[in-house]
GROMACS .gro file of C-alpha atoms in nm:
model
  274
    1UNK     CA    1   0.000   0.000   0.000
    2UNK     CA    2   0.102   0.357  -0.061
    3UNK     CA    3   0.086   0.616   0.130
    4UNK     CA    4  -0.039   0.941  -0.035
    5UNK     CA    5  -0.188   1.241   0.091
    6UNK     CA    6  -0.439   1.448  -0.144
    7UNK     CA    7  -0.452   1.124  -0.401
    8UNK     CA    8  -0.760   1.124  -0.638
    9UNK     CA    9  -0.813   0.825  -0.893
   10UNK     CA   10  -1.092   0.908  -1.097
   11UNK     CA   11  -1.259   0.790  -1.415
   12UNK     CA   12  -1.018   0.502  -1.475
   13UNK     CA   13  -1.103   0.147  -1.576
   14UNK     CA   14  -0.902  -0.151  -1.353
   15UNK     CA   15  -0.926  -0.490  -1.434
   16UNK     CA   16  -0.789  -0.832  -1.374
   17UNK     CA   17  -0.566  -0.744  -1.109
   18UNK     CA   18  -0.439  -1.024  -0.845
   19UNK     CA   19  -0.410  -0.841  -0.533
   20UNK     CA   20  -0.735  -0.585  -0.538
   21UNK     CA   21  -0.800  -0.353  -0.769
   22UNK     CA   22  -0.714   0.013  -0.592
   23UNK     CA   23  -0.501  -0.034  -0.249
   24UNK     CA   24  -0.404   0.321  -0.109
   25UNK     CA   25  -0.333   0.443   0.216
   26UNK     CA   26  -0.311   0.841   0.362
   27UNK     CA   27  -0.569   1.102   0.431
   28UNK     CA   28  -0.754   1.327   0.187
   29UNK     CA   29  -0.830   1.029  -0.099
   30UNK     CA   30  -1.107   1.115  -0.397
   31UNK     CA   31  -1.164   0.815  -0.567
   32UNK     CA   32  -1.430   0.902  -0.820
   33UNK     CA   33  -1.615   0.706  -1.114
   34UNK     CA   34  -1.388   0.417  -1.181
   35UNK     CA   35  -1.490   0.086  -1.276
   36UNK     CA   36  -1.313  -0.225  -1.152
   37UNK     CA   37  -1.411  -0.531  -1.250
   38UNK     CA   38  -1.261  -0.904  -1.210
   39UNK     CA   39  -0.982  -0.827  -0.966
   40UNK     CA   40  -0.844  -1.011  -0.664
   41UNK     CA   41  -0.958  -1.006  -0.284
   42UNK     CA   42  -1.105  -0.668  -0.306
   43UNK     CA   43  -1.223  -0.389  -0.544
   44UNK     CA   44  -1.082  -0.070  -0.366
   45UNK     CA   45  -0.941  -0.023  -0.023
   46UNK     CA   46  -0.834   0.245   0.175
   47UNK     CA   47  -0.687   0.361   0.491
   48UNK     CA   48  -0.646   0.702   0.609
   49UNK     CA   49  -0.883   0.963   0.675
   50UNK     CA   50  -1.140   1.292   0.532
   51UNK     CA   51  -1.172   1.027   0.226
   52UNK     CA   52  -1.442   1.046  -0.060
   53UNK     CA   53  -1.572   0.699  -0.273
   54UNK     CA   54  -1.826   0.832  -0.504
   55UNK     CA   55  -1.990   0.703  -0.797
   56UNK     CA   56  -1.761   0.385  -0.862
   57UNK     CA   57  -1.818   0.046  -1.043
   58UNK     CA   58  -1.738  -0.286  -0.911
   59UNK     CA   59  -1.816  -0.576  -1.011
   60UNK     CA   60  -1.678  -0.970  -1.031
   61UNK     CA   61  -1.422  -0.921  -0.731
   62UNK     CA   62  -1.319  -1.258  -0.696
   63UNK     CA   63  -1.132  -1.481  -0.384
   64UNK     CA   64  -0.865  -1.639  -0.593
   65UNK     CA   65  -0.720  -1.470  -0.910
   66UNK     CA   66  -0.516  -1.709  -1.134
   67UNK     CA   67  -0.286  -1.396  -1.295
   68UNK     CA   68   0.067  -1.430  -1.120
   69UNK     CA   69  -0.081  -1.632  -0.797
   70UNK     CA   70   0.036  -1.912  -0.664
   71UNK     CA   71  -0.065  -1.945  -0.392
   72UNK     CA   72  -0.345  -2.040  -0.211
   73UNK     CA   73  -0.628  -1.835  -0.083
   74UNK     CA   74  -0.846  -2.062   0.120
   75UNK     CA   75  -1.100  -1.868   0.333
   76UNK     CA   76  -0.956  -1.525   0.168
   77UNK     CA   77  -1.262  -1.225   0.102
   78UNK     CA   78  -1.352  -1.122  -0.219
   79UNK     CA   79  -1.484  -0.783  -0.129
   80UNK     CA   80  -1.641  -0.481  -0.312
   81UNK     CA   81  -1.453  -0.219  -0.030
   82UNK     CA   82  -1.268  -0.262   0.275
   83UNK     CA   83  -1.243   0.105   0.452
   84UNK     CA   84  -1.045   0.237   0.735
   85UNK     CA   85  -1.023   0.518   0.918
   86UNK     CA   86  -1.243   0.837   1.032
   87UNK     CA   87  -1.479   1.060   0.801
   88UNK     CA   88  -1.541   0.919   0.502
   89UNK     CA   89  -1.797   0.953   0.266
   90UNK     CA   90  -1.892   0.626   0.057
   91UNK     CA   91  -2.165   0.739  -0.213
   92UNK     CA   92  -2.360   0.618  -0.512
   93UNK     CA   93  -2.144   0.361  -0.565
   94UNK     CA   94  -2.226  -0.007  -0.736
   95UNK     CA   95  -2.113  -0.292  -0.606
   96UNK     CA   96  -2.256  -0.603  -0.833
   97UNK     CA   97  -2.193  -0.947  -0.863
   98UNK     CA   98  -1.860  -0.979  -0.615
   99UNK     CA   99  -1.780  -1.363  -0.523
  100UNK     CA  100  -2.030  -1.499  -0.783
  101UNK     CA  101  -2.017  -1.839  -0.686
  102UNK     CA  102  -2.010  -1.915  -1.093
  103UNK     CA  103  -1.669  -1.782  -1.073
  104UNK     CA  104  -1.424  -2.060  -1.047
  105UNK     CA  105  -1.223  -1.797  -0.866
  106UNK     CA  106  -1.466  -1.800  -0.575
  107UNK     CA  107  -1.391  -2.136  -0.386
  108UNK     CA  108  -1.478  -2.033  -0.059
  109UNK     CA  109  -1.508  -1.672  -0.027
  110UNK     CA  110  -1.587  -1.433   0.245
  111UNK     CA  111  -1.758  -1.149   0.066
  112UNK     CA  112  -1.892  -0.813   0.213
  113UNK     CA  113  -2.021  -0.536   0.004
  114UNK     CA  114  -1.823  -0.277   0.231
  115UNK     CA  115  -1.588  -0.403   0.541
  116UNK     CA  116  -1.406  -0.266   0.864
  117UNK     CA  117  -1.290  -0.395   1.131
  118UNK     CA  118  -1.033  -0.309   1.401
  119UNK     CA  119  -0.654  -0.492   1.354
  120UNK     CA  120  -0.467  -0.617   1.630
  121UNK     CA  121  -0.145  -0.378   1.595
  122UNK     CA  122  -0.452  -0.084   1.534
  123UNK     CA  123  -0.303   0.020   1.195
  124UNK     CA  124  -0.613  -0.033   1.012
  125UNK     CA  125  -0.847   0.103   1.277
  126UNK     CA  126  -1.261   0.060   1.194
  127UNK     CA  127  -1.458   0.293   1.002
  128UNK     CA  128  -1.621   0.543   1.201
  129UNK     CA  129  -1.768   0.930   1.166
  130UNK     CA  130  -1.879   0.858   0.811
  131UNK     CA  131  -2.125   0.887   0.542
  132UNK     CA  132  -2.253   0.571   0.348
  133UNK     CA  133  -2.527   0.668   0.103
  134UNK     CA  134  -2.691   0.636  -0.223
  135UNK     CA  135  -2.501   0.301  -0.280
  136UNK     CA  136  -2.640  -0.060  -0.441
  137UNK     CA  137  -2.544  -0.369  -0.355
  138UNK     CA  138  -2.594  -0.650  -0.539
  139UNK     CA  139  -2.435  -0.993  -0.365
  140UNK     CA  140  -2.522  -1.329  -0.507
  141UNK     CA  141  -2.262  -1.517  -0.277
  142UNK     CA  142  -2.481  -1.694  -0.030
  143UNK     CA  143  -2.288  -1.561   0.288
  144UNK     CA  144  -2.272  -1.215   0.115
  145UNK     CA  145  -2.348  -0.930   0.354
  146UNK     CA  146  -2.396  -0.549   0.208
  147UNK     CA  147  -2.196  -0.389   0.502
  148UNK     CA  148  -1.987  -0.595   0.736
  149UNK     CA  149  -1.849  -0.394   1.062
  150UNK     CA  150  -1.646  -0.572   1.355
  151UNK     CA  151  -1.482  -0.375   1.631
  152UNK     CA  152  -1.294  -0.642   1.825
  153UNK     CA  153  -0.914  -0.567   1.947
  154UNK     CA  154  -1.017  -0.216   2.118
  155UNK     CA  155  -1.219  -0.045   1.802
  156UNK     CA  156  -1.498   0.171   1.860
  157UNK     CA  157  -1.726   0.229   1.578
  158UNK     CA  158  -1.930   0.526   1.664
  159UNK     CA  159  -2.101   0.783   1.491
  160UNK     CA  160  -2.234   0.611   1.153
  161UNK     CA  161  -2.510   0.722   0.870
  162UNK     CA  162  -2.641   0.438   0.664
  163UNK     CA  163  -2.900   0.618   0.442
  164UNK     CA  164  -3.079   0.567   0.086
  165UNK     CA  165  -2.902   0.250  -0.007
  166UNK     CA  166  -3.026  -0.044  -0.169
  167UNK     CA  167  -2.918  -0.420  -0.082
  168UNK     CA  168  -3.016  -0.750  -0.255
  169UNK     CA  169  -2.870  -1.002  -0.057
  170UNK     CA  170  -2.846  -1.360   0.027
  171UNK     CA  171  -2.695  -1.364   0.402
  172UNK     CA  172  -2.721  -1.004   0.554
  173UNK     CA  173  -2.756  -0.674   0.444
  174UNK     CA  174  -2.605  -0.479   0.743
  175UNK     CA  175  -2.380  -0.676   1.046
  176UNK     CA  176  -2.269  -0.539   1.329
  177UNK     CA  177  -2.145  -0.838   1.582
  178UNK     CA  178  -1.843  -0.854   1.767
  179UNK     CA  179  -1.679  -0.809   2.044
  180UNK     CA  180  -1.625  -0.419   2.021
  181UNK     CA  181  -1.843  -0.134   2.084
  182UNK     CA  182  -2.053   0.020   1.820
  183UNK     CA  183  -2.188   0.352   1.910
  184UNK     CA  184  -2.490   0.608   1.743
  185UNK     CA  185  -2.527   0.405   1.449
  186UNK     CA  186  -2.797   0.584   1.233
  187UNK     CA  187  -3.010   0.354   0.934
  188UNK     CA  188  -3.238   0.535   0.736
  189UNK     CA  189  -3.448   0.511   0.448
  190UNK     CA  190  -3.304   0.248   0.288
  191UNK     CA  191  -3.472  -0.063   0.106
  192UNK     CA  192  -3.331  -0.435   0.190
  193UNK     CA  193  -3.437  -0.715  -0.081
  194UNK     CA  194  -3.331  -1.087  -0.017
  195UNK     CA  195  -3.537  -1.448  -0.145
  196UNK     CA  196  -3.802  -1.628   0.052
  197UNK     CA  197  -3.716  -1.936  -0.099
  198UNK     CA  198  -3.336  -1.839  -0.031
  199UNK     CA  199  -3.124  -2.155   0.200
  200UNK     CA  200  -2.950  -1.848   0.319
  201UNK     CA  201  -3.015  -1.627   0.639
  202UNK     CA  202  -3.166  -1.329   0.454
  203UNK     CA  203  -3.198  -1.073   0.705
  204UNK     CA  204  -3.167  -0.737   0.655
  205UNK     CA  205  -2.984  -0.597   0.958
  206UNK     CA  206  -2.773  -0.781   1.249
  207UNK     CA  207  -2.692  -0.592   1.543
  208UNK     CA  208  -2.543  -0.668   1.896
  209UNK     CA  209  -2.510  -0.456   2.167
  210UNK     CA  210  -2.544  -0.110   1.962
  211UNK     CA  211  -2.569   0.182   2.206
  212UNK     CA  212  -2.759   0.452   2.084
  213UNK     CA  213  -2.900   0.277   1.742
  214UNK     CA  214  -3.181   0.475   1.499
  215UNK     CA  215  -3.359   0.221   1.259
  216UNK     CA  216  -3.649   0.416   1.072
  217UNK     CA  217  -3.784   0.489   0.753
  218UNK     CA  218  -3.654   0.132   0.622
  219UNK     CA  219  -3.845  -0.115   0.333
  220UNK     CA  220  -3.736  -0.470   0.414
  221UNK     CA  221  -3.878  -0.734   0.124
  222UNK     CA  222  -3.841  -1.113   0.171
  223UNK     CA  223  -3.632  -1.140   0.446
  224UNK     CA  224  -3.671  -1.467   0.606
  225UNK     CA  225  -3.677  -1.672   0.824
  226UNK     CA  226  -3.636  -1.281   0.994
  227UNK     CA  227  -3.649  -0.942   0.886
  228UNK     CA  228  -3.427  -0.781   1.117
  229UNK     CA  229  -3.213  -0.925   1.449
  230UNK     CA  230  -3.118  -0.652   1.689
  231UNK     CA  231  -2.982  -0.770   2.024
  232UNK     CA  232  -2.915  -0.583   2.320
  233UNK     CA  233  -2.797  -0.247   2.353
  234UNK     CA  234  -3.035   0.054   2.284
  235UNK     CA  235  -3.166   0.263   2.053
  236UNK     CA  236  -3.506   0.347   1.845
  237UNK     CA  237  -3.712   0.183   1.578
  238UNK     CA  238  -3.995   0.351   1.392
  239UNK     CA  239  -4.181   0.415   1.069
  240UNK     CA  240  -4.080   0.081   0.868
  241UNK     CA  241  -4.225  -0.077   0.624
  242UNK     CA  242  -4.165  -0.474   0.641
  243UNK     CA  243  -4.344  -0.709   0.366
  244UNK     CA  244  -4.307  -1.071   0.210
  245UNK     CA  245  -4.411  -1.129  -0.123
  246UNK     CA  246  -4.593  -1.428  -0.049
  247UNK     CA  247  -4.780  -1.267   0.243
  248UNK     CA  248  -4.649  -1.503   0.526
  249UNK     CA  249  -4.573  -1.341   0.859
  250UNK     CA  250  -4.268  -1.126   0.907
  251UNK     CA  251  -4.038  -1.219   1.195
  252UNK     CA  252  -3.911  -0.916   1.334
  253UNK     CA  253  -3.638  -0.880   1.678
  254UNK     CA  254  -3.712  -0.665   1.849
  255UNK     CA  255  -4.133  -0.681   1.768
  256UNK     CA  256  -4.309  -0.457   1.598
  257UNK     CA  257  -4.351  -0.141   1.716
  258UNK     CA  258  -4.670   0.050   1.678
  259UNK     CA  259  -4.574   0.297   1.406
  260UNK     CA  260  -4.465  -0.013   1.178
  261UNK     CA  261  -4.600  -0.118   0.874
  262UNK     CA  262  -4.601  -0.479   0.831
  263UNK     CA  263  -4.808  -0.684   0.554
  264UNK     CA  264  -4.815  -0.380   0.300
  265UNK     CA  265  -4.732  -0.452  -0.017
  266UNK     CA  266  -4.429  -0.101  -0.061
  267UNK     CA  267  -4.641  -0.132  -0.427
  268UNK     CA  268  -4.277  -0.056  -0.675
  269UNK     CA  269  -4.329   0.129  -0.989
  270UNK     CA  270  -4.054  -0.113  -1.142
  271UNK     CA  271  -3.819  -0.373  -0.980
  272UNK     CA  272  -3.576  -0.547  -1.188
  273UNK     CA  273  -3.283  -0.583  -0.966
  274UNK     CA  274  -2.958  -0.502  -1.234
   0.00000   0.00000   0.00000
């Protein structure tokens, strides 16, 4: 990894590289409209700080890429972003088709849309103060999760706004379990789409021990067997709209609250997926 300050990589295409697509590492990074498809372990990943991720393209990320590797990557990710740091903004990006199990790249991925987490030496310290909006996620993998957060090894993940995003997922669309602390974690108006008939989990948030959490304003379609799993800590939950397609009763932890709308059909103009 390099370690630039001020670095902006915009409108390039990257492709078929072994060991992720963009890897950069210092404080002030624009990475703008780029597409990068087919590379190794991860699309683009940063560490630093004050970053920008707008309006990128990625798509195909696999686990094991056969140009120049020889080694093995047995329980390696194949990842659309892994982020680190403080105060970034992630936005209007598409992240499509990453660990497609048709791949024969993909033998037995770990795959997350976006992912931070907390390393033991704290170099790469977990996301926090930041900005995810406006982004889809598309993740066919069956353990593939649209944003993947662990804060174990002393990380604190605090102060996070998850807004206007759309996930179609197998496994989870937003995780937050581990041993950490996660902190004022805000989740707003976004829609979560996984498969009733899916073998996967399919549900569209995970969250343990969350102090201060704000789930409203969310659209959660064919999650099953539950529509959301929030455990312990504390927070709010209001003004969501939960449905399945085949009109079977939605599982919901914690239960419904009174200003949720469960059983109405969110009535789409148009959904195609991409």
């Amino acid at each position: 990894t390099e370690y630039i300050e001020h670095l902006e990589i915009s409108d390039c295409f990257i492709h078929e590289c072994p060991l992720g697509g963009i890897n950069i590492g210092g404080n002030y990074a624009r990475i703008l409209n780029n597409k990068l498809e087919h590379n190794g372990l991860v699309g683009i990943s940063v560490v630093g700080n004050h970053g920008i991720i707008e309006g990128n393209e990625i798509t195909r990320t696999v686990q094991y890429h056969p140009k120049g590797i020889q080694e093995e990557f047995e329980g390696e990710d194949a990842d659309g972003m892994t982020i680190f740091g403080d105060d970034f903004i992630i936005r209007a990006n598409l992240i499509l088709n990453i660990a497609d199990p048709s791949d024969p790249g993909n033998v037995d991925p770990h795959s997350d849309g976006i992912q931070s987490y907390q390393n033991p030496d704290g170099t790469e310290p977990v996301l926090k103060n930041s900005i995810i909006e406006g982004n889809h996620f598309v993740l066919n993998h069956p353990s593939g999760k649209g944003i993947h957060l662990e804060t174990e090894n002393g990380g604190t993940c605090n102060n996070l706004i998850i807004r206007n995003n759309i996930f179609e997922f197998r496994d989870i669309g937003i995780s937050m379990i581990s041993n950490g602390k996660f902190k004022d974690i805000f989740i707003y108006n976004n829609i979560f789409k996984a498969n009733l008939n899916d073998k996967s989990w399919g549900t569209s948030m995970h969250l343990g021990n969350v102090e201060n959490y704000n789930v409203k304003n969310n659209i959660t379609v064919d999650c099953h067997p539950e529509h959301r799993k929030i455990q312990g800590g504390s927070g709010s939950i209001a003004n969501n709209l939960i449905w399945n397609s085949d009109n079977s009763e939605a599982q919901l932890t914690p239960a419904k609250k009174t200003n949720e709308i469960i059983g109405k059909n969110p009535l789409f103009i148009i959904y195609t997926g991409v």
